[in-house]
Amino acid sequence: MKRGVLLYFFMVLWISLCGYNHTIVAQERAMSLKDAFREKFLIGTAINSYQIMGKDPVTMAIVKNEFNAIVAENCMKSENIHPVEGVFDFSLSDRFVQFGQDNNLVITGHTLIWHSQTPSWFFVDREGKQVSKEVLIARMKNHIQTIMKRYKGKIKGWDVVNEVINDDGSYRKSKFYKIIGEEYIKLAYEFAREADPKAELYYNDYSTAIPEKRAGIVAMIKKLQQQGVTIDAIGMQTHLGLKTPDIAAFENSLKAFSQLGCKIMITEMDISVLPFPDENLGAEIAKNYEYKQQMNPYQESLPEDVIASFEQRYLDFFKLFNTYQEDITRVTLWGVTDAYSWKNNWPILGRKDYPLLFNRNNEPKPIVDKIIKQSISE
Ligand code: XIL
């Protein structure tokens, strides 16, 4: 710890002497995020298709310098990777995995079975009639195993099923659930384990701080464990607002999940500074609200008091992550810079949000150094 503080001090001094200014590029930072958290957990980011295609080299330089883990924001979701039955499109996912390997980044696969961004062919036959349970199970198996086998040994772990518990703790009545029944979850993990026995298998969800949802997830994981299914980690998405969720409730969920014997991953962190049309929205991407001027208040810049709350919220959560470093194996931000954050377009299209650690000019926000200082002084 002391060595970290000293190193940081000398690096800051050196950079100041060399004429440090606030428009530094990633390579010149005093200490990178990944170095600040090296002894604690991986620090990751989602990268989008535009970046994977090589069209945003400046942001990719930040990825290489600041992060040691990556996840694809969209290109591994079934509508992209498996748009037509039996026709896989690996063009982007191959490039994504290659980028990770070339740069020594830990790669997470996101996501195999999810109710969203799944193409409609998955659930119907050629005549458009709903398929039988047997057919859907076979399709699930083929989908999971074809993708996982392609990246065997290259992808460390997979979000096997995503968002299957409702906020009230019940099972989401997705098409997978309606056609196969609750059993589809267990089957997905079994197919995944068989495809790549060395890969870690995760469960990932949003709004995990809600007590009923926490209880639902705990009950589901326990049941799976009793059936012989091992879940290596639970992913807490962590799409936050400035006030919600309550950090104590979030901590209770973190504790409850780790008591199941699962590691914890913070998988999709961002902090929206914008008003939310519905506080209980979580990250339900199917819900969208009409644009209104008053819902987009910071089109020029952020007021000082909002910046202060934003920074405090990041510091509070990272403090919590530091406290639980034995349980947490990865903290991933849902994007690199504010420019491409999904929060600019969800739940209302066309707003200007500021949820991430790097600004629209690819510069680290002041909060980055504060998070680093907090980490190395603990
Ligand atoms: C989001 C992406 O960021 C958007 O680009 C896309 O349009 C919709 O999905 N939970 C998840 C992520 O698990 O995959 C979602 O990502 C956000 C909510």
XYZ file of N, CA and C in Angstrom, residues 84-233:
450
model
N -29.835 -15.499 -38.203
C -30.718 -16.440 -38.900
C -30.357 -17.824 -38.375
N -31.342 -18.688 -38.246
C -31.044 -19.998 -37.665
C -29.880 -20.673 -38.402
N -28.866 -21.075 -37.638
C -27.723 -21.780 -38.218
C -26.716 -20.875 -38.924
N -27.045 -19.589 -39.050
C -26.116 -18.659 -39.711
C -25.510 -17.740 -38.645
N -24.260 -18.010 -38.349
C -23.580 -17.208 -37.323
C -22.738 -16.133 -38.009
N -22.743 -14.961 -37.426
C -21.894 -13.886 -37.934
C -20.846 -13.564 -36.872
N -19.661 -14.095 -37.079
C -18.592 -13.909 -36.102
C -17.652 -12.760 -36.485
N -18.029 -11.995 -37.514
C -17.067 -11.007 -38.011
C -16.625 -10.028 -36.909
N -17.594 -9.491 -36.172
C -17.216 -8.531 -35.126
C -16.687 -9.215 -33.875
N -17.330 -10.323 -33.504
C -16.896 -10.987 -32.265
C -15.473 -11.526 -32.408
N -15.101 -11.985 -33.595
C -13.713 -12.440 -33.811
C -12.730 -11.277 -33.613
N -13.089 -10.133 -34.163
C -12.199 -8.959 -34.026
C -12.107 -8.521 -32.570
N -13.249 -8.598 -31.900
C -13.290 -8.230 -30.467
C -12.370 -9.138 -29.648
N -12.472 -10.440 -29.888
C -11.661 -11.399 -29.135
C -10.179 -11.235 -29.495
N -9.908 -11.007 -30.779
C -8.519 -10.796 -31.213
C -7.911 -9.558 -30.532
N -8.702 -8.500 -30.457
C -8.227 -7.276 -29.790
C -7.880 -7.573 -28.327
N -8.743 -8.329 -27.682
C -8.500 -8.681 -26.280
C -7.233 -9.499 -26.127
N -7.069 -10.478 -27.003
C -5.880 -11.336 -26.910
C -4.603 -10.562 -27.216
N -4.651 -9.735 -28.260
C -3.468 -8.964 -28.650
C -3.001 -8.037 -27.534
N -3.953 -7.602 -26.721
C -3.615 -6.618 -25.695
C -3.693 -7.176 -24.281
N -3.709 -8.508 -24.190
C -3.672 -9.133 -22.866
C -4.818 -8.760 -21.950
N -5.996 -8.635 -22.515
C -7.158 -8.231 -21.729
C -7.995 -9.462 -21.390
N -8.549 -9.481 -20.204
C -9.433 -10.587 -19.823
C -10.784 -10.364 -20.510
N -11.258 -11.389 -21.201
C -12.459 -11.203 -22.028
C -13.682 -11.897 -21.409
N -14.780 -11.155 -21.351
C -16.058 -11.721 -20.901
C -16.995 -11.827 -22.100
N -17.709 -12.917 -22.189
C -18.700 -13.087 -23.252
C -20.070 -12.646 -22.746
N -20.710 -11.772 -23.521
C -22.014 -11.221 -23.101
C -22.924 -11.184 -24.322
N -24.025 -11.856 -24.337
C -24.590 -12.746 -23.359
C -25.280 -13.863 -24.127
N -25.375 -15.052 -23.570
C -25.873 -16.185 -24.376
C -27.398 -16.282 -24.410
N -28.024 -16.268 -23.258
C -29.487 -16.400 -23.248
C -30.104 -15.192 -22.527
N -30.899 -14.457 -23.282
C -31.483 -13.191 -22.783
C -32.804 -12.972 -23.509
N -33.777 -12.375 -22.827
C -35.072 -12.132 -23.487
C -34.977 -11.004 -24.512
N -33.975 -10.114 -24.336
C -33.845 -8.962 -25.243
C -32.839 -9.248 -26.349
N -32.946 -8.501 -27.415
C -31.982 -8.603 -28.532
C -31.780 -10.055 -28.969
N -32.872 -10.820 -28.902
C -32.882 -12.185 -29.430
C -33.745 -12.163 -30.683
N -33.240 -12.702 -31.807
C -34.030 -12.626 -33.046
C -35.303 -13.465 -32.954
N -36.333 -13.041 -33.675
C -37.626 -13.716 -33.507
C -37.609 -15.160 -34.016
N -36.689 -15.514 -34.960
C -36.674 -16.893 -35.478
C -36.481 -17.919 -34.369
N -35.845 -17.477 -33.292
C -35.498 -18.396 -32.210
C -36.722 -19.169 -31.702
N -37.879 -18.497 -31.730
C -39.048 -19.070 -31.062
C -40.124 -19.593 -32.006
N -39.912 -19.466 -33.320
C -40.965 -19.893 -34.257
C -40.423 -20.833 -35.339
N -41.335 -21.591 -35.943
C -40.925 -22.466 -37.052
C -41.094 -21.715 -38.381
N -40.919 -22.446 -39.503
C -40.964 -21.765 -40.816
C -42.310 -21.111 -41.108
N -43.368 -21.696 -40.521
C -44.713 -21.122 -40.758
C -45.024 -19.991 -39.771
N -44.059 -19.713 -38.891
C -44.299 -18.650 -37.913
C -45.007 -19.137 -36.658
N -45.179 -20.454 -36.558
C -45.857 -21.002 -35.357
C -44.826 -21.216 -34.248
N -45.251 -21.003 -33.009
C -44.331 -21.185 -31.877
C -43.762 -22.607 -31.852
N -42.445 -22.712 -31.615
C -41.823 -24.042 -31.620
C -42.112 -24.791 -30.313
N -41.871 -26.091 -30.352
C -42.079 -26.911 -29.158
C -40.921 -26.712 -28.182
N -41.144 -27.212 -26.997
C -40.108 -27.171 -25.958
C -38.823 -27.857 -26.448
N -38.982 -29.022 -27.069
C -37.813 -29.790 -27.535
C -37.005 -28.994 -28.568
N -37.720 -28.367 -29.495
C -37.027 -27.598 -30.542
C -36.276 -26.417 -29.929
N -36.925 -25.728 -28.990
C -36.263 -24.558 -28.399
C -35.043 -24.981 -27.576
N -35.152 -26.102 -26.886
C -33.988 -26.595 -26.122
C -32.840 -26.906 -27.087
N -33.151 -27.553 -28.197
C -32.106 -27.890 -29.173
C -31.480 -26.609 -29.745
N -32.298 -25.602 -29.990
C -31.774 -24.337 -30.527
C -30.866 -23.645 -29.507
N -31.318 -23.681 -28.254
C -30.503 -23.079 -27.188
C -29.145 -23.757 -27.112
N -29.181 -25.080 -27.157
C -27.942 -25.856 -27.038
C -26.993 -25.525 -28.185
N -27.532 -25.517 -29.386
C -26.714 -25.220 -30.555
C -26.132 -23.803 -30.476
N -26.981 -22.872 -30.068
C -26.543 -21.469 -29.958
C -25.397 -21.336 -28.950
N -25.633 -21.818 -27.756
C -24.638 -21.683 -26.677
C -23.339 -22.392 -27.065
N -23.474 -23.610 -27.546
C -22.253 -24.408 -27.738
C -21.462 -23.977 -28.963
N -22.136 -23.567 -30.025
C -21.388 -23.112 -31.213
C -20.542 -21.894 -30.857
N -21.137 -20.960 -30.135
C -20.411 -19.729 -29.797
C -19.296 -20.019 -28.791
N -19.628 -20.750 -27.762
C -18.608 -20.988 -26.724
C -17.433 -21.809 -27.240
N -17.722 -22.787 -28.083
C -16.617 -23.625 -28.594
C -15.681 -22.815 -29.485
N -16.237 -21.873 -30.230
C -15.395 -21.049 -31.098
C -14.345 -20.274 -30.287
N -14.745 -19.847 -29.093
C -13.836 -19.005 -28.292
C -13.286 -19.741 -27.068
N -13.340 -21.053 -27.123
C -12.837 -21.879 -26.022
C -11.385 -21.514 -25.713
N -11.091 -21.310 -24.452
C -9.712 -20.976 -24.062
C -9.362 -19.512 -24.280
N -10.241 -18.767 -24.932
C -9.946 -17.357 -25.211
C -10.813 -16.426 -24.352
N -12.030 -16.897 -24.073
C -12.939 -16.086 -23.254
C -12.972 -16.680 -21.851
N -12.691 -15.819 -20.855
C -12.563 -16.342 -19.495
C -13.896 -16.783 -18.905
N -14.944 -16.020 -19.183
C -16.226 -16.375 -18.593
C -17.383 -15.781 -19.381
N -18.568 -16.333 -19.155
C -19.749 -15.950 -19.936
C -20.922 -15.552 -19.054
N -21.607 -14.475 -19.448
C -22.928 -14.187 -18.888
C -23.854 -15.179 -19.590
N -24.086 -16.304 -18.941
C -24.835 -17.369 -19.616
C -26.304 -16.984 -19.721
N -26.911 -16.657 -18.601
C -28.267 -16.113 -18.692
C -28.284 -14.717 -18.078
N -29.067 -13.868 -18.687
C -29.108 -12.453 -18.329
C -30.538 -12.084 -17.951
N -30.710 -11.483 -16.769
C -31.980 -10.836 -16.398
C -33.190 -11.769 -16.415
N -33.143 -12.836 -15.666
C -34.307 -13.743 -15.695
C -35.209 -13.604 -14.477
N -34.834 -12.720 -13.547
C -35.675 -12.519 -12.356
C -36.294 -11.119 -12.396
N -37.604 -11.061 -12.157
C -38.305 -9.764 -12.105
C -37.989 -9.030 -10.798
N -38.362 -7.756 -10.766
C -38.091 -6.977 -9.551
C -38.809 -7.526 -8.323
N -39.934 -8.222 -8.528
C -40.649 -8.786 -7.360
C -40.121 -10.170 -6.978
N -39.082 -10.624 -7.624
C -38.459 -11.898 -7.251
C -38.976 -13.095 -8.047
N -40.025 -12.887 -8.834
C -40.565 -14.005 -9.628
C -39.722 -14.200 -10.894
N -39.939 -15.325 -11.555
C -39.228 -15.547 -12.815
C -39.836 -14.666 -13.911
N -38.978 -14.096 -14.732
C -39.451 -13.320 -15.879
C -40.163 -14.268 -16.848
N -41.336 -13.843 -17.308
C -42.110 -14.735 -18.191
C -41.687 -14.489 -19.645
N -40.441 -14.793 -19.904
C -39.891 -14.620 -21.254
C -40.374 -15.770 -22.135
N -40.073 -15.689 -23.410
C -40.467 -16.783 -24.309
C -39.751 -18.066 -23.906
N -38.510 -17.951 -23.467
C -37.790 -19.154 -23.014
C -38.559 -19.800 -21.857
N -39.008 -18.953 -20.938
C -39.728 -19.460 -19.759
C -41.066 -20.064 -20.170
N -41.775 -19.356 -21.045
C -43.125 -19.808 -21.421
C -43.074 -21.114 -22.196
N -42.061 -21.271 -23.024
C -42.026 -22.476 -23.865
C -41.372 -23.655 -23.136
N -40.283 -23.386 -22.413
C -39.552 -24.498 -21.784
C -39.912 -24.653 -20.308
N -40.201 -23.532 -19.638
C -40.383 -23.576 -18.181
C -39.061 -23.225 -17.513
N -39.112 -23.124 -16.195
C -37.960 -22.694 -15.391
C -36.671 -23.470 -15.704
N -36.877 -24.702 -16.159
C -35.774 -25.619 -16.453
C -34.760 -25.060 -17.475
N -35.208 -24.099 -18.275
C -34.295 -23.604 -19.326
C -33.031 -22.985 -18.740
N -33.160 -22.460 -17.529
C -32.002 -21.791 -16.914
C -30.938 -22.844 -16.575
N -31.379 -23.896 -15.924
C -30.446 -24.976 -15.573
C -29.814 -25.575 -16.843
N -30.652 -25.784 -17.852
C -30.134 -26.352 -19.110
C -29.083 -25.459 -19.747
N -29.324 -24.147 -19.703
C -28.357 -23.220 -20.318
C -26.987 -23.375 -19.658
N -26.982 -23.453 -18.339
C -25.687 -23.613 -17.643
C -25.057 -24.970 -17.951
N -25.879 -26.001 -18.052
C -25.319 -27.329 -18.364
C -24.718 -27.358 -19.771
N -25.411 -26.763 -20.728
C -24.879 -26.722 -22.104
C -23.563 -25.927 -22.129
N -23.548 -24.851 -21.358
C -22.344 -24.001 -21.334
C -21.179 -24.759 -20.697
N -21.430 -25.419 -19.605
C -20.365 -26.158 -18.907
C -19.785 -27.238 -19.815
N -20.688 -27.889 -20.547
C -20.242 -28.953 -21.450
C -19.387 -28.386 -22.607
N -19.776 -27.209 -23.094
C -19.066 -26.626 -24.249
C -17.646 -26.205 -23.898
N -17.462 -25.635 -22.736
C -16.125 -25.174 -22.338
C -16.003 -25.338 -20.822
N -15.594 -26.534 -20.382
C -15.576 -26.813 -18.933
C -14.686 -25.875 -18.129
N -13.730 -25.245 -18.803
C -12.830 -24.350 -18.047
C -13.341 -22.906 -17.979
N -14.345 -22.584 -18.745
C -14.848 -21.200 -18.723
C -15.652 -20.964 -17.446
N -15.566 -19.740 -16.940
C -16.409 -19.385 -15.795
C -17.811 -19.058 -16.307
N -18.805 -19.379 -15.485
C -20.196 -19.145 -15.891
C -20.856 -18.182 -14.901
N -21.484 -17.141 -15.456
C -22.032 -16.090 -14.613
C -23.549 -15.963 -14.772
N -24.183 -15.413 -13.718
C -25.552 -14.928 -13.816
C -25.498 -13.409 -13.709
N -26.179 -12.687 -14.571
C -26.071 -11.230 -14.636
C -27.460 -10.590 -14.566
N -27.601 -9.520 -13.759
C -28.914 -8.872 -13.677
C -28.781 -7.420 -13.218
N -29.866 -6.652 -13.445
C -29.899 -5.251 -13.001
C -30.799 -5.110 -11.778
N -30.804 -3.932 -11.203
C -31.623 -3.631 -10.009
C -31.471 -4.686 -8.918
N -30.272 -5.164 -8.740
C -30.032 -6.256 -7.791
C -30.141 -5.801 -6.334
N -30.240 -4.474 -6.115
C -30.369 -3.991 -4.733
C -31.794 -4.122 -4.204
N -32.764 -4.296 -5.085
C -34.158 -4.409 -4.632
C -34.301 -5.694 -3.803
N -34.771 -5.568 -2.531
C -34.791 -6.744 -1.640
C -35.516 -7.964 -2.225
N -36.672 -7.742 -2.860
C -37.425 -8.892 -3.409
C -36.656 -9.542 -4.561
N -36.009 -8.726 -5.352
C -35.248 -9.256 -6.478
C -34.024 -10.020 -5.956
N -33.382 -9.416 -4.947
C -32.238 -10.089 -4.308
C -32.671 -11.474 -3.831
N -33.827 -11.535 -3.153
C -34.307 -12.817 -2.616
C -34.592 -13.793 -3.751
N -35.156 -13.288 -4.835
C -35.457 -14.147 -5.982
C -34.196 -14.724 -6.600
N -33.176 -13.877 -6.714
C -31.904 -14.346 -7.296
C -31.252 -15.375 -6.368
N -31.269 -15.067 -5.065
C -30.667 -16.001 -4.100
C -31.384 -17.362 -4.181
N -32.710 -17.321 -4.220
C -33.476 -18.585 -4.268
C -33.149 -19.355 -5.546
N -33.054 -18.648 -6.666
C -32.757 -19.324 -7.939
C -31.359 -19.956 -7.914
N -30.384 -19.209 -7.416
C -29.003 -19.730 -7.404
C -28.921 -20.943 -6.476
N -29.589 -20.854 -5.306
C -29.569 -21.995 -4.373
C -30.158 -23.226 -5.026
N -31.257 -23.026 -5.718
C -31.926 -24.146 -6.382
C -31.004 -24.762 -7.440
N -30.360 -23.889 -8.199
C -29.428 -24.392 -9.228
C -28.288 -25.168 -8.569
N -27.788 -24.630 -7.479
C -26.681 -25.311 -6.782
C -27.126 -26.690 -6.292
N -28.362 -26.744 -5.766
C -28.876 -28.051 -5.306
C -28.995 -29.044 -6.454
N -29.198 -28.503 -7.646
C -29.308 -29.378 -8.827
C -27.946 -29.666 -9.458
N -26.897 -29.234 -8.775
C -25.544 -29.551 -9.246
C -24.961 -28.541 -10.219
N -25.620 -27.387 -10.370
C -25.101 -26.365 -11.294
C -24.254 -25.358 -10.509
N -23.038 -25.141 -10.965
C -22.181 -24.160 -10.283
C -22.206 -22.847 -11.048
N -22.528 -21.781 -10.335
C -22.455 -20.436 -10.920
C -21.201 -19.800 -10.320
N -20.238 -19.452 -11.166
C -18.975 -18.952 -10.634
C -19.082 -17.537 -10.087
N -19.882 -16.722 -10.748
C -20.013 -15.341 -10.248
C -21.390 -14.785 -10.570
